[in-house]
Short mmCIF file of C-alpha atoms in Angstrom, two decimals:
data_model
loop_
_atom_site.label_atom_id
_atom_site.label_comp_id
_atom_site.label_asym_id
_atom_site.label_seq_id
_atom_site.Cartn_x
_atom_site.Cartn_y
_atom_site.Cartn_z
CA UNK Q 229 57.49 14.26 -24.27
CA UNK Q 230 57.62 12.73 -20.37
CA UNK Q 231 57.41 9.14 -20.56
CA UNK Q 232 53.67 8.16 -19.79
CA UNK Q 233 52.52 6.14 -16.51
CA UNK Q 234 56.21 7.39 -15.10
CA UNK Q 235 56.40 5.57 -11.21
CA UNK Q 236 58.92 8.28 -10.34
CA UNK Q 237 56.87 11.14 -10.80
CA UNK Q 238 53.32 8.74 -9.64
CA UNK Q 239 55.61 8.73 -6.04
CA UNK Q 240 56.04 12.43 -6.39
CA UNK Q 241 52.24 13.28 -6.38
CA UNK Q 242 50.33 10.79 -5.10
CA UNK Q 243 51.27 11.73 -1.79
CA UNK Q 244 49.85 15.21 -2.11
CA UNK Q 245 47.06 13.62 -4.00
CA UNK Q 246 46.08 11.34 -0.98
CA UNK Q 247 46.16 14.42 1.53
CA UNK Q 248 43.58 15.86 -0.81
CA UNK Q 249 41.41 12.59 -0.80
CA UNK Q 250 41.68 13.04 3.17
CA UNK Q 251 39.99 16.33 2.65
CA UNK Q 252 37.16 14.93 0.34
CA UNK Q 253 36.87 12.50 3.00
CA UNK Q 254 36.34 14.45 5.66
CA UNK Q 255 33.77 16.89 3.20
CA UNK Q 256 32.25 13.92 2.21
CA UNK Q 257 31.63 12.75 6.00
CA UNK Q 258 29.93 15.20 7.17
CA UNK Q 259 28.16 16.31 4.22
CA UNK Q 260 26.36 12.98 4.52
CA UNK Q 261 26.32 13.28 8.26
CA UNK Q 262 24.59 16.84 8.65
CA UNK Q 263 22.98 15.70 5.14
CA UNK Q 264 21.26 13.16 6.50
CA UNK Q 265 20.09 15.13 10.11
CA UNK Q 266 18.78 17.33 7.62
CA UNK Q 267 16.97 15.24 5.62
CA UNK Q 268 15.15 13.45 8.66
CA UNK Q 269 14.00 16.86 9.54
CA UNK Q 270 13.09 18.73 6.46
CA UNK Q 271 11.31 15.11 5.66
CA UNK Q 272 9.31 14.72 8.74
CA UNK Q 273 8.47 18.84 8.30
CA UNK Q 274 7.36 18.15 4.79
CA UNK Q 275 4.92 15.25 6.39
CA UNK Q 276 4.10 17.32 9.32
CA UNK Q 277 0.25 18.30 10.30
CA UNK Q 278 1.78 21.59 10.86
CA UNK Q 279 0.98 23.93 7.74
CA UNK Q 280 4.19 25.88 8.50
CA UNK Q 281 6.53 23.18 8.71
CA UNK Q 282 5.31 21.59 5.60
CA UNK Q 283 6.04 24.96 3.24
CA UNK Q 284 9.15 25.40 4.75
CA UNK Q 285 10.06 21.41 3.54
CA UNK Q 286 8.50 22.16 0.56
CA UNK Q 287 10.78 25.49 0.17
CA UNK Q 288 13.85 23.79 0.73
CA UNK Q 289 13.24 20.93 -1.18
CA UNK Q 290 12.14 23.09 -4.23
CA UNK Q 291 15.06 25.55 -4.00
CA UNK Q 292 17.83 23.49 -3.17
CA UNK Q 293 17.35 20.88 -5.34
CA UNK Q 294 16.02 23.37 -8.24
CA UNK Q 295 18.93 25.52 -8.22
CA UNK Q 296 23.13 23.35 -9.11
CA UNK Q 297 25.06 23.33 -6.26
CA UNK Q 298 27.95 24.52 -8.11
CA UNK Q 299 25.63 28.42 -8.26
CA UNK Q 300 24.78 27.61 -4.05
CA UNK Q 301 28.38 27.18 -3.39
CA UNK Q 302 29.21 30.53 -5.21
CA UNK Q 303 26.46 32.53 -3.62
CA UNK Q 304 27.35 30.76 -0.05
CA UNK Q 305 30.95 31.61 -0.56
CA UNK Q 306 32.03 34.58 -2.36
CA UNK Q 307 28.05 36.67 -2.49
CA UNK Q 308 27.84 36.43 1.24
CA UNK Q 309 31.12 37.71 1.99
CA UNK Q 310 30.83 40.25 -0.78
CA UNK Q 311 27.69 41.71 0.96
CA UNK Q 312 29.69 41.29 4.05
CA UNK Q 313 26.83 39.32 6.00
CA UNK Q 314 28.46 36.62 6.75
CA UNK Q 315 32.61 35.94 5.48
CA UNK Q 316 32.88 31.86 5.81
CA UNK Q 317 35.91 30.05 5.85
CA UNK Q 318 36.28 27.79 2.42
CA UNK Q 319 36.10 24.73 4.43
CA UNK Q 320 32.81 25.56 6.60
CA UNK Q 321 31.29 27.27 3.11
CA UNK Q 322 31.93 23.87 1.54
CA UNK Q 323 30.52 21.83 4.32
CA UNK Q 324 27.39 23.73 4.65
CA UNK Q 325 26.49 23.87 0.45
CA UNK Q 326 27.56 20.14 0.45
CA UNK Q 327 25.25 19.11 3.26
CA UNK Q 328 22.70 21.71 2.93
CA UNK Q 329 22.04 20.23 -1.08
CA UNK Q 330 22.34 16.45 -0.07
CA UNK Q 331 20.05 17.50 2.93
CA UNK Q 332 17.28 18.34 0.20
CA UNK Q 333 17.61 15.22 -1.39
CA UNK Q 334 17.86 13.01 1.07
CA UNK Q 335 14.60 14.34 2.35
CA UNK Q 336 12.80 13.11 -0.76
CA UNK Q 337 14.45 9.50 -0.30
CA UNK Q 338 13.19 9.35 3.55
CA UNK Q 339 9.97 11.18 2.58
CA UNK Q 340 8.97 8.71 0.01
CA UNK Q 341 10.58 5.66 2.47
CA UNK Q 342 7.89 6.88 4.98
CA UNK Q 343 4.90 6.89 2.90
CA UNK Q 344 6.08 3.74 1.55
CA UNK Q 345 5.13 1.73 4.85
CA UNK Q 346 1.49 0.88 5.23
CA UNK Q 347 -0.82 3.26 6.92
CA UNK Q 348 -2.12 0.32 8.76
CA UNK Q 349 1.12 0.09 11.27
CA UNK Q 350 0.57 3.25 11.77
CA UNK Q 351 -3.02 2.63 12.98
CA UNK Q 352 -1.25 -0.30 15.00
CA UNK Q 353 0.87 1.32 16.74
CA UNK Q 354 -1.48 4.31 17.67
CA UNK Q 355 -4.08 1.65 18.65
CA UNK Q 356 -1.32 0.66 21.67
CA UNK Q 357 -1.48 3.65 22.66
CA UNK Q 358 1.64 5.34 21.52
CA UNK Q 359 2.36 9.32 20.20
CA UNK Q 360 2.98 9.85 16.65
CA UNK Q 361 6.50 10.73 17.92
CA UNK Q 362 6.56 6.68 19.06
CA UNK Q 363 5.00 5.26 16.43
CA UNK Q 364 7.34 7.49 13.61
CA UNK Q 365 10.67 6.21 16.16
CA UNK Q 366 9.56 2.61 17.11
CA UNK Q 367 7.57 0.91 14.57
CA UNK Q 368 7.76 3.31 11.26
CA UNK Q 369 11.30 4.38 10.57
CA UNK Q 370 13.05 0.88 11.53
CA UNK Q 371 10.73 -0.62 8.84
CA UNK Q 372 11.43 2.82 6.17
CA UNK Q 373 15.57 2.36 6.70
CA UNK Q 374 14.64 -1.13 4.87
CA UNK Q 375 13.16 1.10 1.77
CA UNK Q 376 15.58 4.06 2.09
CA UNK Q 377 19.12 2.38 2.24
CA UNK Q 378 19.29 1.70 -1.11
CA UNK Q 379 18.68 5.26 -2.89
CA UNK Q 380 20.73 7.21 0.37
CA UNK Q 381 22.96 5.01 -0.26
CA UNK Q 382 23.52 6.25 -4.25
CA UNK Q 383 22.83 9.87 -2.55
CA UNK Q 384 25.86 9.41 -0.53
CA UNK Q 385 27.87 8.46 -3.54
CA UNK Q 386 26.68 11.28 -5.38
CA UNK Q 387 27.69 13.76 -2.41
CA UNK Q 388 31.61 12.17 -2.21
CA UNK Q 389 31.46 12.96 -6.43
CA UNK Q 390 29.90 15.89 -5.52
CA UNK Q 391 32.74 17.51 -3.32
CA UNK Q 392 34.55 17.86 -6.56
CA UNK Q 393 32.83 21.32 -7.10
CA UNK Q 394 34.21 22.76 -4.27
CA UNK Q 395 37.24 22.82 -5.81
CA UNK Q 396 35.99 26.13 -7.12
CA UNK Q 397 35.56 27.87 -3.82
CA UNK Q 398 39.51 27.75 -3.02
CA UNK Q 399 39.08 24.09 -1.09
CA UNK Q 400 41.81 21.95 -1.75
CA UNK Q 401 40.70 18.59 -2.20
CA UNK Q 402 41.42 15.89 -3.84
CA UNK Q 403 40.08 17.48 -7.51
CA UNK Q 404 42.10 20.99 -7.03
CA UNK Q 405 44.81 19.11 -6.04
CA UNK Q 406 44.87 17.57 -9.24
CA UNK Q 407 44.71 20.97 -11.07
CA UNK Q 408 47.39 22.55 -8.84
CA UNK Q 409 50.01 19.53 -9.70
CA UNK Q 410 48.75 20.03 -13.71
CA UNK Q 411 49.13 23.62 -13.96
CA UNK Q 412 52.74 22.86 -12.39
CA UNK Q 413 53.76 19.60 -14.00
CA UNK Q 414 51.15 19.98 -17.43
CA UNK Q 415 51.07 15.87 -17.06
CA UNK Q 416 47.25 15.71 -17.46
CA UNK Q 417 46.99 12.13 -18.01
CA UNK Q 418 48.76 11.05 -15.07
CA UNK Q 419 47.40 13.61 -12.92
CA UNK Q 420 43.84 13.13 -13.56
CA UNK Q 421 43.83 9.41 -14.13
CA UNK Q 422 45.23 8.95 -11.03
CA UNK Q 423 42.57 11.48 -9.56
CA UNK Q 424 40.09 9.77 -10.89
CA UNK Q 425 41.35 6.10 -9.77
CA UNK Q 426 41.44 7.47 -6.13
CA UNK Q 427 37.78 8.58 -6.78
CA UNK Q 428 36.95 5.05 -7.65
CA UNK Q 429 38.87 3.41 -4.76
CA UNK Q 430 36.80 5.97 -2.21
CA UNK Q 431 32.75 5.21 -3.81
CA UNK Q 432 33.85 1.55 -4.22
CA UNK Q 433 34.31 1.41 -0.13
CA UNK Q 434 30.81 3.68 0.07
CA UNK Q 435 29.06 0.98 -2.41
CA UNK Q 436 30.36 -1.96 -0.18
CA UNK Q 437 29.36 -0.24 3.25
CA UNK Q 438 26.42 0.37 1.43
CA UNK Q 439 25.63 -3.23 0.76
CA UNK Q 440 26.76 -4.17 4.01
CA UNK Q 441 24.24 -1.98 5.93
CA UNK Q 442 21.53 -3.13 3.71
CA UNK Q 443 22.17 -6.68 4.71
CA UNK Q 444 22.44 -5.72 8.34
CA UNK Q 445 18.55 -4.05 7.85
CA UNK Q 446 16.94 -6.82 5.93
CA UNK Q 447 13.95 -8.35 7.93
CA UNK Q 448 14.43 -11.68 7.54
CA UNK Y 274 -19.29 0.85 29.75
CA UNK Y 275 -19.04 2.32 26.23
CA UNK Y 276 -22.02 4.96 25.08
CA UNK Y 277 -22.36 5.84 21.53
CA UNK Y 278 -25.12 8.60 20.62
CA UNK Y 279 -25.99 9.73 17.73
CA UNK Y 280 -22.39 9.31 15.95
CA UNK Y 281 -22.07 10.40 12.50
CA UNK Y 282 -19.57 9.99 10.30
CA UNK Y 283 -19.07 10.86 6.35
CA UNK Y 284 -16.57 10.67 4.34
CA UNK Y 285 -16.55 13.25 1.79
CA UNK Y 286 -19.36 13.41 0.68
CA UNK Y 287 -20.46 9.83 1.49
CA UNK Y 288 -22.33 9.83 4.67
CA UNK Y 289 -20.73 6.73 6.00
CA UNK Y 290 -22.44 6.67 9.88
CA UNK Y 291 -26.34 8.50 10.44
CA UNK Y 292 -26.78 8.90 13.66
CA UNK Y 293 -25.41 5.51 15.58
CA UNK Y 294 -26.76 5.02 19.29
CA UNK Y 295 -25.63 1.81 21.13
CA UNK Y 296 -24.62 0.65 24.63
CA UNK Y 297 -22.35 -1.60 25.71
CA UNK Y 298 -22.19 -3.20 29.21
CA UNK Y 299 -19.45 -4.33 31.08
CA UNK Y 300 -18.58 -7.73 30.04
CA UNK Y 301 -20.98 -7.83 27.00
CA UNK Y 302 -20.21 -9.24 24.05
CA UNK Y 303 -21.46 -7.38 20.75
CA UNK Y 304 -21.44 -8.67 17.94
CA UNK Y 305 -22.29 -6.37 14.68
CA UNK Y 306 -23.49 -8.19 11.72
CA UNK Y 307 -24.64 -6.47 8.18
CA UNK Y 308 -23.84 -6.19 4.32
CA UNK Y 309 -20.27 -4.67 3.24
CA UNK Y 310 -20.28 -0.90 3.54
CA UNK Y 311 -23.00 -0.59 5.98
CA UNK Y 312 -20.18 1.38 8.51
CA UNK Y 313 -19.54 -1.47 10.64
CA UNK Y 314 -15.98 -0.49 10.78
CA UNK Y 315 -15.77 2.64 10.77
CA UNK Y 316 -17.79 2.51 13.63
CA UNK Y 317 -15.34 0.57 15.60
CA UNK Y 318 -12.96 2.60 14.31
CA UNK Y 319 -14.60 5.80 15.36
CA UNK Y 320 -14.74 4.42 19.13
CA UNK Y 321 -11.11 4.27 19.03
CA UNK Y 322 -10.69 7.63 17.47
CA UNK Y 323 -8.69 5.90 14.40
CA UNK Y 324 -11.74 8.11 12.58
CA UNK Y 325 -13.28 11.72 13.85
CA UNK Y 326 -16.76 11.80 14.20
CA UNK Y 327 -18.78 14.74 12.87
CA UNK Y 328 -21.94 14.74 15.62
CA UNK Y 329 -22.32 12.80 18.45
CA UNK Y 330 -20.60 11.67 21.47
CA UNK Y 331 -18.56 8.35 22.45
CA UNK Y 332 -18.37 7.81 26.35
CA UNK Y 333 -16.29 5.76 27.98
CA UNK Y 334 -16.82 4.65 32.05
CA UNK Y 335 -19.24 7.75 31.76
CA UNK Y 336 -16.47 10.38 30.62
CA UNK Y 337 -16.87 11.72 26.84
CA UNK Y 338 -13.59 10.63 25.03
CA UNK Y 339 -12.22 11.65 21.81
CA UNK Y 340 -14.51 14.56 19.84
CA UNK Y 341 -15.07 16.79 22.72
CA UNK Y 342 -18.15 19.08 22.41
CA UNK Y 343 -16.93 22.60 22.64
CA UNK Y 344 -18.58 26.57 21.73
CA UNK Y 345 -17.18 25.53 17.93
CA UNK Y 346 -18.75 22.22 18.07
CA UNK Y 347 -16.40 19.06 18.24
CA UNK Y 348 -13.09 19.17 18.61
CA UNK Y 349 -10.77 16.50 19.33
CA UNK Y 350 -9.07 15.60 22.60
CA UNK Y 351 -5.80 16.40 23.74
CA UNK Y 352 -3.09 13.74 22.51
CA UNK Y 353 -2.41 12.50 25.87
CA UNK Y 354 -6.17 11.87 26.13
CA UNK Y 355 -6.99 9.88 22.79
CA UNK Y 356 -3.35 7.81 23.81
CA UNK Y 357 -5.13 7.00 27.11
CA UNK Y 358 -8.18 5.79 25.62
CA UNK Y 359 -6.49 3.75 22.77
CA UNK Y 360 -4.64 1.75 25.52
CA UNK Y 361 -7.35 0.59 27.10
CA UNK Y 362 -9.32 -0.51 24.36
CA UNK Y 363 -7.70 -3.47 22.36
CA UNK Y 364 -7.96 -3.42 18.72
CA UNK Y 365 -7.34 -6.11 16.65
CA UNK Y 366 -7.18 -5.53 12.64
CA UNK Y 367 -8.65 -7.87 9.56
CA UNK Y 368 -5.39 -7.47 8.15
CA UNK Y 369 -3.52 -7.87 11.20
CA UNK Y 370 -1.22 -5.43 10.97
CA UNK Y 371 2.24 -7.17 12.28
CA UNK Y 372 5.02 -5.64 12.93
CA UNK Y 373 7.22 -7.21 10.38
CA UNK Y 374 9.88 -5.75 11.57
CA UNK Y 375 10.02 -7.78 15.32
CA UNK Y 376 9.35 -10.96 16.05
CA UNK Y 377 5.82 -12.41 17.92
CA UNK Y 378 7.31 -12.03 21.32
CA UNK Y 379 8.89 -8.37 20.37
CA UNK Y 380 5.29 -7.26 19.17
CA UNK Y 381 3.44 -8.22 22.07
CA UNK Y 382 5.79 -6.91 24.15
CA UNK Y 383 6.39 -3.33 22.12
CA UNK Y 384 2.94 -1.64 24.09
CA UNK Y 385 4.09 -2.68 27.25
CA UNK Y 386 7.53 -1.32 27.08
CA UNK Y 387 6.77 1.77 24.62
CA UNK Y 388 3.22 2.90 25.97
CA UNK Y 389 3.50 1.54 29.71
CA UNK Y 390 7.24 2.11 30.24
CA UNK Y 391 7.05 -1.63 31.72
CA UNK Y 392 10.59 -3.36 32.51
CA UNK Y 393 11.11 -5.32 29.15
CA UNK Y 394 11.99 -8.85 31.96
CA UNK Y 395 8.67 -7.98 33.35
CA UNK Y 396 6.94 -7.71 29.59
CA UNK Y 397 8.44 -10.80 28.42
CA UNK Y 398 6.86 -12.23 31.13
CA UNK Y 399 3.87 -11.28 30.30
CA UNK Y 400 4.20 -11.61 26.52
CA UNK Y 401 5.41 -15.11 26.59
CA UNK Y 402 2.25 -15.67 29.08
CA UNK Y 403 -0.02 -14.61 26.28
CA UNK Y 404 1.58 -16.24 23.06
CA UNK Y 405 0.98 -19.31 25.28
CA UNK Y 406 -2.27 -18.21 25.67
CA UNK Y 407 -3.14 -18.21 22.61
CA UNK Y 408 -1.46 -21.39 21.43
CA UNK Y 409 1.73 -20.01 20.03
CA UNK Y 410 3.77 -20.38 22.71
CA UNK Y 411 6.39 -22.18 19.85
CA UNK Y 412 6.34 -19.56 17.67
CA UNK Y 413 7.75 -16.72 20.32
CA UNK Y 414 11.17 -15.90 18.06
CA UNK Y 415 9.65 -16.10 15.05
CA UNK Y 416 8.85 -13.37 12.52
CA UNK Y 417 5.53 -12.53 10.90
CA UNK Y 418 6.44 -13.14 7.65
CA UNK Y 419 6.78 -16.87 8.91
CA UNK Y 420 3.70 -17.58 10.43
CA UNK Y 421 0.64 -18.70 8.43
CA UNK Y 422 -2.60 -15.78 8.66
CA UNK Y 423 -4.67 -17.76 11.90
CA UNK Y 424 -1.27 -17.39 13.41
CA UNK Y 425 -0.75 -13.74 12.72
CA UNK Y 426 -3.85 -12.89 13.69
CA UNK Y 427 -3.99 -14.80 17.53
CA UNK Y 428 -0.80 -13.05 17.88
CA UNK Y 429 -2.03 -9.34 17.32
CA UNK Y 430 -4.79 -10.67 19.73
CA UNK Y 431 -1.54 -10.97 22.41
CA UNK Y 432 -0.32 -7.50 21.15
CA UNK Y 433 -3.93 -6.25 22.13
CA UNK Y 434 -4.50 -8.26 25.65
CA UNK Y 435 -0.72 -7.33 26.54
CA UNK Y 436 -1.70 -3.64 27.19
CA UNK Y 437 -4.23 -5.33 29.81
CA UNK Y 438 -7.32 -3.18 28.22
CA UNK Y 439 -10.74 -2.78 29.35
CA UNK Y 440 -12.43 -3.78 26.51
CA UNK Y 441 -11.46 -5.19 23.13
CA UNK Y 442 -12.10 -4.60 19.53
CA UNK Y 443 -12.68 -6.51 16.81
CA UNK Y 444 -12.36 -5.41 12.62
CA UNK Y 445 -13.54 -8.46 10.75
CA UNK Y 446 -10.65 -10.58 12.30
CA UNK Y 447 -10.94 -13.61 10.22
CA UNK Y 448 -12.00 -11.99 6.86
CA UNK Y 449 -8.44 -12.03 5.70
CA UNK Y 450 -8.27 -15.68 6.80
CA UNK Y 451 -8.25 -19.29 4.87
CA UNK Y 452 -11.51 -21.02 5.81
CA UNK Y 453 -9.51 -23.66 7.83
CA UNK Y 454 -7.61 -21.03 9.74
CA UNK Y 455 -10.47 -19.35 10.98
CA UNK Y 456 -12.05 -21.60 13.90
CA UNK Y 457 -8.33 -21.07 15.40
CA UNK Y 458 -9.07 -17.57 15.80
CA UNK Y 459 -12.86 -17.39 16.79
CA UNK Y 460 -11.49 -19.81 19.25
CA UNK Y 461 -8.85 -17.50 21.16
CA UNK Y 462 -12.15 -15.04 21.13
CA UNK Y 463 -14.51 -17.26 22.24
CA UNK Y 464 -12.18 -18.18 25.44
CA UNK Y 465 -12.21 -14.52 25.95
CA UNK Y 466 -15.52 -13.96 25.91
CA UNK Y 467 -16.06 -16.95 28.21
CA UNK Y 468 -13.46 -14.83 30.94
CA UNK Y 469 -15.72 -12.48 30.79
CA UNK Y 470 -14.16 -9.56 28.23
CA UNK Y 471 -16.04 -6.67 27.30
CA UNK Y 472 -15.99 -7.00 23.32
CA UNK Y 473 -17.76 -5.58 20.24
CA UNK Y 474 -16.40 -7.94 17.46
CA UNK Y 475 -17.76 -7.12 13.55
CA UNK Y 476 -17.73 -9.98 11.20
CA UNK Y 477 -18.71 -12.01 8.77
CA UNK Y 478 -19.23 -15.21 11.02
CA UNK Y 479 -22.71 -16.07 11.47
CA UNK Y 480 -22.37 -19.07 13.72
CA UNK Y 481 -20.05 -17.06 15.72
CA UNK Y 482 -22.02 -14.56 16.29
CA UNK Y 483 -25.22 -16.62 17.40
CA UNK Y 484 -22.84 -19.07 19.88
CA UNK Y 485 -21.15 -15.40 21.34
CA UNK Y 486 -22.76 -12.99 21.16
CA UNK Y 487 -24.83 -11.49 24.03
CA UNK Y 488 -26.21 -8.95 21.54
CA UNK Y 489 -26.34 -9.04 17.88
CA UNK Y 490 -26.56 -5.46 16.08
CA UNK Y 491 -27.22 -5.43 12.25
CA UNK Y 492 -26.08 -2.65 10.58
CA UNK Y 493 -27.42 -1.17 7.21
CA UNK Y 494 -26.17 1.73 5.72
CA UNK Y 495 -25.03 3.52 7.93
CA UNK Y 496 -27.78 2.75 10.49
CA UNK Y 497 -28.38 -0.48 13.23
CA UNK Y 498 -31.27 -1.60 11.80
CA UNK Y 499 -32.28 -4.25 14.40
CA UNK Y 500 -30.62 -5.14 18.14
CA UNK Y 501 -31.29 -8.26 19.98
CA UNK Y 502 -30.72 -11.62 21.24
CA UNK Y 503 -28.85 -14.10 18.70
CA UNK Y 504 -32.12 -15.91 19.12
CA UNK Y 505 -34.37 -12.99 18.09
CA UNK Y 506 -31.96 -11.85 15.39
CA UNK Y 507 -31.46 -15.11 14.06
CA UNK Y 508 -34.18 -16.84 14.56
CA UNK Y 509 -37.35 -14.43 14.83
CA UNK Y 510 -35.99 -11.25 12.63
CA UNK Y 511 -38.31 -8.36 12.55
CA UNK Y 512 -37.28 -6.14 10.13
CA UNK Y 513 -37.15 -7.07 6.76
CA UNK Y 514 -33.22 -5.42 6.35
CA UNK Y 515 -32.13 -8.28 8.67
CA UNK Y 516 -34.44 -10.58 6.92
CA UNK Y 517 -32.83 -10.08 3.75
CA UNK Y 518 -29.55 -9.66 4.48
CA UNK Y 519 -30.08 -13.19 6.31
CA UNK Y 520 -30.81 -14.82 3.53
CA UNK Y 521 -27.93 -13.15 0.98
CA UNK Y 522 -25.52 -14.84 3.29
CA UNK Y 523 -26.91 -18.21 4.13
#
């Protein structure tokens, strides 16, 4: 039996490990980047007077948050290519089910920060004489961030956990990286504990930025 | 200056306006008076196209504005229009409607910057002009959480004059108020209506309304009831509506 908690072999794979983390990084990144673009717009379609644009926010919503991610990434990844419409690359299939999925939800959390700000500012701000398009950039959203920081900010966590699953579509990140060095070194414990500590380190910076940003937003 | 004919206005099925026809002059003050829910509001609110009207028309300086009669009956005015007409009418909200999110100087100055693409030195200017205007000028960096309801309320008045409208409009702007906050506010008014501002002001404020007023319209549902002079309304009512809503309130 190897000796448990062994620093020689800890040297041996936590530099491969931490070249996977750089990969969740990056995933993570822009999941929550394009996530977030996506979310704005999906949100403002789902508040839209536009009849169109409101079932197609209420579509995405519905399907992309009705169906796990873990089934999106498959069909994105291997049923595309296998009805040969469109062959992605592991890393843009990941990016695009990661963001695609936090997109949905992160519409809900700006949705609900929007409705959450008194219709009278609205009426304010039209009363100046501004478009919807000013009142929704100048005097609605700053005041929504306020409401919205807190839940993106668990969203955002949820997406770096998240980039876990794509582990199954050939990505190597920080989680296959784990199984790789298991299924060549069978030393679980060490392997995934140390996986799992790296985790921690990574949504323990997201929960401080988090806090830090909601400081930075609070009207005094 | 502003023509309203035959404006109605429901709500559901709650016919909320029946058929409103008033005229205001240049430089009049108008003062509407009447019991809660008699459309007072929405009224004001209609002139500003904050609510569509169902029949009727709203001029402004002679042009129609807002619900534009068409083959299909009203239909509302292009975006650029209603915009237009918004910024030249001041309104001014019973609940004040801040925006928390800037401070007094920041919200007077957001129409001129936003709507009127005015230099922001050139709108601080101006802003700082008003807020001294209306007796805050010590309160220009603070935010509207920190200022007491009189003072959140003379400051939307700045937010209104700073967009340098025609006329001015007036929700019930001290209904929201302490009693000893409220001659602060009627005050800022009153020195507006003394330079000569066009103004239809609802409220609650009976000896306002009698010392400002150029005309005094009471409203029951849904209806002006009576027009006149503060004197005639006040003093010499002739319908019994105005008669009896003088006495609930005295």
């Amino acid at each position: 039996m190897p000796t448990f908690w062994d620093i020689e072999f800890l040297r041996i794979i936590f530099p491969l490990l931490l070249q996977g983390a750089w990969i969740t990084i990056q995933l993570t990144v822009m999941a929550i980047v394009l996530g977030t673009l996506i979310g704005l717009f999906v949100a403002l379609a789902k508040l839209s007077p536009i009849w169109p644009l409101r079932v197609f926010g209420n579509l995405y919503t519905w399907v992309l948050r009705g169906v796990p991610l873990l089934v999106q990434l498959y069909v994105l990844y291997y049923g595309l290519a296998q009805i040969g419409l469109l062959e992605l690359d592991a890393f843009t299939a990941a990016v695009v089910g990661l963001s695609a999925c936090a997109g949905a939800y992160i519409a809900e959390i700006i949705r609900a920060g929007i409705q959450s700000i008194d219709r009278g500012q609205k009426e304010a701000a039209l009363s100046l004489g501004m478009t919807t398009a000013d009142a929704m950039r100048r005097i609605i959203l700053p005041q929504a961030i306020r409401n919205i920081l807190p839940p993106l900010g668990n969203e955002f966590i949820t997406s770096l956990k998240d980039t876990s699953l794509v582990s199954v579509i050939t990505m190597i990140e920080l989680m296959r990286t784990g199984i790789l060095l298991d299924v060549t070194y069978f030393r679980s414990m060490e392997i995934y504990l140390s996986v799992a500590a790296i985790y921690l380190l990574l949504t323990t910076i997201f929960v401080y930025g988090i806090d830090y940003l909601e400081r930075r937003f609070k009207i005094i | 200056m502003i023509q309203l004919k035959g404006i109605h206005k429901r709500f559901d099925h709650l016919e909320v306006l029946k058929g409103v026809d008033l005229e205001i002059q240049e430089g009049e003050v108008v003062v509407i008076i009447g019991p809660s829910g008699s459309g007072k509001s929405t009224l004001l609110r209609c002139i500003n196209c904050l609510e569509k009207i169902e029949a009727g028309e709203i001029r402004f300086n002679g042009q129609i504005v807002g619900m534009i009669p068409t083959e299909k009956g009203l239909v509302e005015d292009r975006k650029e229009k209603i915009a237009k007409l918004r910024s030249s009418l001041g309104m001014v909200f019973q609940n004040f409607n801040l925006f928390p999110h800037l401070s007094a100087l920041e919200n007077v100055m957001e129409g001129p910057v936003t709507v009127k693409k005015m230099k922001r030195a050139e709108a601080e200017a101006l802003s700082r002009n008003l807020l001294h205007k209306v007796g805050l000028a010590d309160k220009v960096d603070v935010y509207p959480n920190q200022l007491s309801g009189g003072q959140k309320q003379r400051v939307a008045i700045a937010r209104a004059l700073a967009m340098q409208p025609k006329a001015m409009l007036f929700d019930e702007p001290t209904s929201a108020l302490d009693p000893e906050l409220v001659g602060g506010v009627l005050a800022v008014i009153k020195e507006l209506a003394e330079e000569g501002m066009t103004m239809i002001v609802v409220t609650h404020e009976m000896g306002f309304a009698r010392e400002v007023a150029d005309r005094v319209v009471l409203m029951d549902e849904g209806q002006i009831v009576e027009i006149g002079t503060p004197e005639e309304i006040f003093s010499f009512p002739k319908h019994q509506r105005t008669i009896d809503f003088l006495q609930s309130i005295l």
